[in-house]
PDB file of C-alpha atoms in Angstrom:
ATOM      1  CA  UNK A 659       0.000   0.000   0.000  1.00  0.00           C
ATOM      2  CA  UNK A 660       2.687   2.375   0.994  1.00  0.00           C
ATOM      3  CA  UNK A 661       4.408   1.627  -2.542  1.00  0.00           C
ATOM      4  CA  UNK A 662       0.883   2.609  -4.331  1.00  0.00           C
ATOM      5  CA  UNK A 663       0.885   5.816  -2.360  1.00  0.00           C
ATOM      6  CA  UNK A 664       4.538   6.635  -3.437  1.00  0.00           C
ATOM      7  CA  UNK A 665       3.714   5.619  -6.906  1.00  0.00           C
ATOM      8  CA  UNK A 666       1.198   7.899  -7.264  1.00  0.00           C
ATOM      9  CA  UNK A 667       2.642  10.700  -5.563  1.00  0.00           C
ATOM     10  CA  UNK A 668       5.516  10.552  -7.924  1.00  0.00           C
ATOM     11  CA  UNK A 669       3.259  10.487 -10.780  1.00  0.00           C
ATOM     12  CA  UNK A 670       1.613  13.888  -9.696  1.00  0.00           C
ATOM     13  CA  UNK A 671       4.594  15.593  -9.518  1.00  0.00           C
ATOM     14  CA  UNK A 672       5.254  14.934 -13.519  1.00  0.00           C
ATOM     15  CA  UNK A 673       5.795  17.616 -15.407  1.00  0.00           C
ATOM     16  CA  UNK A 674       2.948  18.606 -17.445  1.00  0.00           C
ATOM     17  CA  UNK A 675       4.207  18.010 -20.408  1.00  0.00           C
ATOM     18  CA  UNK A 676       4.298  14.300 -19.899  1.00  0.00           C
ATOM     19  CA  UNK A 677       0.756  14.380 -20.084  1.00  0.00           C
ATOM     20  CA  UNK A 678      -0.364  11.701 -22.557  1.00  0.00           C
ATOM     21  CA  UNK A 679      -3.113  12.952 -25.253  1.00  0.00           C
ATOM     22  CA  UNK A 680      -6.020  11.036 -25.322  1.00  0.00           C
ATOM     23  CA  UNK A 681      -6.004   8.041 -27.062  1.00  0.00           C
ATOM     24  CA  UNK A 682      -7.120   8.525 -30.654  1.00  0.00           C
ATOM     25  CA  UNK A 683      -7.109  12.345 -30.223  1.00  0.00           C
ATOM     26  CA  UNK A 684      -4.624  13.439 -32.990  1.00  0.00           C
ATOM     27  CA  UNK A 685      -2.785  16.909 -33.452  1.00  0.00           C
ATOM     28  CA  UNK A 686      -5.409  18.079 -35.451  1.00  0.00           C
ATOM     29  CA  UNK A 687      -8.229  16.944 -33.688  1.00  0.00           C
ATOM     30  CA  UNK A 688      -6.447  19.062 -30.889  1.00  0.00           C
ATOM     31  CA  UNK A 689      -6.291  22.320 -33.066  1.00  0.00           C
ATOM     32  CA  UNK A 690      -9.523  21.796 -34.189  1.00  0.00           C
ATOM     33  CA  UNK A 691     -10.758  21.653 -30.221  1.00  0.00           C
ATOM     34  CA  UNK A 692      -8.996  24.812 -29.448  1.00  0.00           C
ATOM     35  CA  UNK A 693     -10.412  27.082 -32.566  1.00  0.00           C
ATOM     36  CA  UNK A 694     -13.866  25.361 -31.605  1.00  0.00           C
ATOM     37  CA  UNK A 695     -13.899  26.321 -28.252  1.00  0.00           C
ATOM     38  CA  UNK A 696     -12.531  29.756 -28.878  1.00  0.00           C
ATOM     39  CA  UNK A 697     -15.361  30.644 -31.074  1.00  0.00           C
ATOM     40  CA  UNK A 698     -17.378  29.994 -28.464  1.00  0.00           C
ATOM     41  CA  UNK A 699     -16.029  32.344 -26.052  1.00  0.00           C
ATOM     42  CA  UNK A 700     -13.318  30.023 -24.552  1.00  0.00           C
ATOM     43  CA  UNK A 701     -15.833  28.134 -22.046  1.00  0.00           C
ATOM     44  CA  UNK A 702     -17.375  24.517 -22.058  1.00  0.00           C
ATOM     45  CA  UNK A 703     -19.435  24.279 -19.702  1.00  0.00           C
ATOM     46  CA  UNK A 704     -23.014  22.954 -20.662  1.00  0.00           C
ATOM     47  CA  UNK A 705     -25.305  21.818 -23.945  1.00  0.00           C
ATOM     48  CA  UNK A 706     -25.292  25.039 -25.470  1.00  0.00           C
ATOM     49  CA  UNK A 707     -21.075  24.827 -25.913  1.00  0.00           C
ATOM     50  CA  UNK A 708     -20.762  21.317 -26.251  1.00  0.00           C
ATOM     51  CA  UNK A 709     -23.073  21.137 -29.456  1.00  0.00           C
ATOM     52  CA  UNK A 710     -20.696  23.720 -31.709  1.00  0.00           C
ATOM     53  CA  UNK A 711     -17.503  22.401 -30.269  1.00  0.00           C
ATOM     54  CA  UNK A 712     -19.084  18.773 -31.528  1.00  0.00           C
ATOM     55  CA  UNK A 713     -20.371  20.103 -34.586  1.00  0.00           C
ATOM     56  CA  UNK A 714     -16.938  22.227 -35.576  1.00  0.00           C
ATOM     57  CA  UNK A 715     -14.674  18.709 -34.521  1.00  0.00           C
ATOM     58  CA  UNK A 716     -16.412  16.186 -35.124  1.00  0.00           C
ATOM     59  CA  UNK A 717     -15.152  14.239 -32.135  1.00  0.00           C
ATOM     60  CA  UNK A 718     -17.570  12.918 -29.849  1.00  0.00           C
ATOM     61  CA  UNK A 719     -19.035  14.409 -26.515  1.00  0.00           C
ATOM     62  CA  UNK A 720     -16.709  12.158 -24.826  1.00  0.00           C
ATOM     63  CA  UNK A 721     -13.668  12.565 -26.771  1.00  0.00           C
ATOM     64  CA  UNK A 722     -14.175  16.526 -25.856  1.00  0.00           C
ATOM     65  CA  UNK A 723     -15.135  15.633 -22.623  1.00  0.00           C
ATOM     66  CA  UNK A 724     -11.440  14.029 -23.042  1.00  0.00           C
ATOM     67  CA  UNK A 725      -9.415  16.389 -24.920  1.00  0.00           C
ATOM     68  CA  UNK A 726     -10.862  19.505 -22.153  1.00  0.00           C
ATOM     69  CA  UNK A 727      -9.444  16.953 -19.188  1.00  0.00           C
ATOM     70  CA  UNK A 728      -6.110  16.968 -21.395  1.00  0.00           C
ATOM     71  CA  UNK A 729      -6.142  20.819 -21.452  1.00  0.00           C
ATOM     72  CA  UNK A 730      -6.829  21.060 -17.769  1.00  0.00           C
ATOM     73  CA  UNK A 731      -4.169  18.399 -16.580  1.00  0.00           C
ATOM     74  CA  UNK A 732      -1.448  20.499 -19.227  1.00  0.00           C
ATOM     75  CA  UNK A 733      -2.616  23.713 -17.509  1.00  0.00           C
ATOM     76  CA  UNK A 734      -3.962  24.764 -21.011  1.00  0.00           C
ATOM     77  CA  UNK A 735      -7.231  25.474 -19.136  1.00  0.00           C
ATOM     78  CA  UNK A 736      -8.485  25.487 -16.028  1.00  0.00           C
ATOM     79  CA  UNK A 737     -11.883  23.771 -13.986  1.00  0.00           C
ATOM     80  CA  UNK A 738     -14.282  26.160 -13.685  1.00  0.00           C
ATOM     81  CA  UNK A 739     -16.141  26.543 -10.707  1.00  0.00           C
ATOM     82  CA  UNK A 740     -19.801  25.463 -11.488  1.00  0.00           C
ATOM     83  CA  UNK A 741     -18.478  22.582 -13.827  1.00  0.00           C
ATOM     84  CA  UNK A 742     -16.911  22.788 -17.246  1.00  0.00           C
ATOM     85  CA  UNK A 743     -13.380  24.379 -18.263  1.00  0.00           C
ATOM     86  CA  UNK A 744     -11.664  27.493 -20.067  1.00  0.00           C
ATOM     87  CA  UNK A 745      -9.341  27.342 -22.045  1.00  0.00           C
ATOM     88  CA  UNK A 746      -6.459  29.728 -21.712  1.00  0.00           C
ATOM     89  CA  UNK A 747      -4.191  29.110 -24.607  1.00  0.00           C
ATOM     90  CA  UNK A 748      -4.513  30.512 -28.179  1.00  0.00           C
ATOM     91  CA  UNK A 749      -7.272  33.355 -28.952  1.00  0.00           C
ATOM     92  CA  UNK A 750      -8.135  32.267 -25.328  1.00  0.00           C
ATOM     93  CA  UNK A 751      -5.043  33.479 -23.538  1.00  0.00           C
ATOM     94  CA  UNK A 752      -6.164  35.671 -20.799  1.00  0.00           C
ATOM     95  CA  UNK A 753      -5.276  39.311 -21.744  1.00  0.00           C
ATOM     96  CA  UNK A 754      -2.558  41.055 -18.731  1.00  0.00           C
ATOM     97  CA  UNK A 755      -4.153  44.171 -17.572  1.00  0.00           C
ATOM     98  CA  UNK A 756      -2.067  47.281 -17.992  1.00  0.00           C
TER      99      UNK A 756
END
C-alpha cells in the first residue's frame, strides 16, 4: 500500500508536459478543439457549448469531454467553478491588464 501511495505521488509531480493525449485524439483533432472552443467564447461548460464544439470537430461528446481533461491536466485550461473548463491558450489566452 505504501508503494501505491509513493507511486502515485511521484506520478503527480510529472511535469505537465508528460501528459499523454487522449487516445485517438490526434494533433489536429487538438487544433480543431482549441479554434472550436474559442469561437465559443473560450468556455465549455453545458449543452449550449458542447453542441458547436461537436459540430466544428467532429469528435464525440466524450472525446471533448477528453481532450478539455487533457487541457486542464497540461494547464492549457483550467476547472471552472460550477463545472466545465476554459481554455487559456490561443485566442483564449487571458489578456494582462495594464
Amino acid at each position: 500500500m505504501t508503494k501505491l501511495i509513493i507511486a502515485m505521488a511521484a506520478a503527480a509531480a510529472l511535469p505537465t508536459a508528460c501528459v499523454m493525449k487522449p487516445k485517438d485524439v490526434t494533433d489536429e483533432d487538438l487544433v480543431s478543439f482549441d479554434a472550436a472552443v474559442a469561437s465559443i467564447g473560450c468556455d465549455l461548460v453545458n449543452e449550449r457549448h458542447y453542441l458547436p464544439v461537436e459540430l466544428q470537430t467532429g469528435l464525440t461528446r466524450e472525446k471533448i469531454q477528453e481532450v478539455a481533461g487533457f487541457r486542464i491536466q497540461r494547464e492549457e485550461a483550467v476547472a471552472l467553478e460550477g463545472g466545465g473548463m476554459r481554455l487559456l491558450t490561443g485566442a483564449c489566452t487571458p489578456k494582462e491588464d495594464a
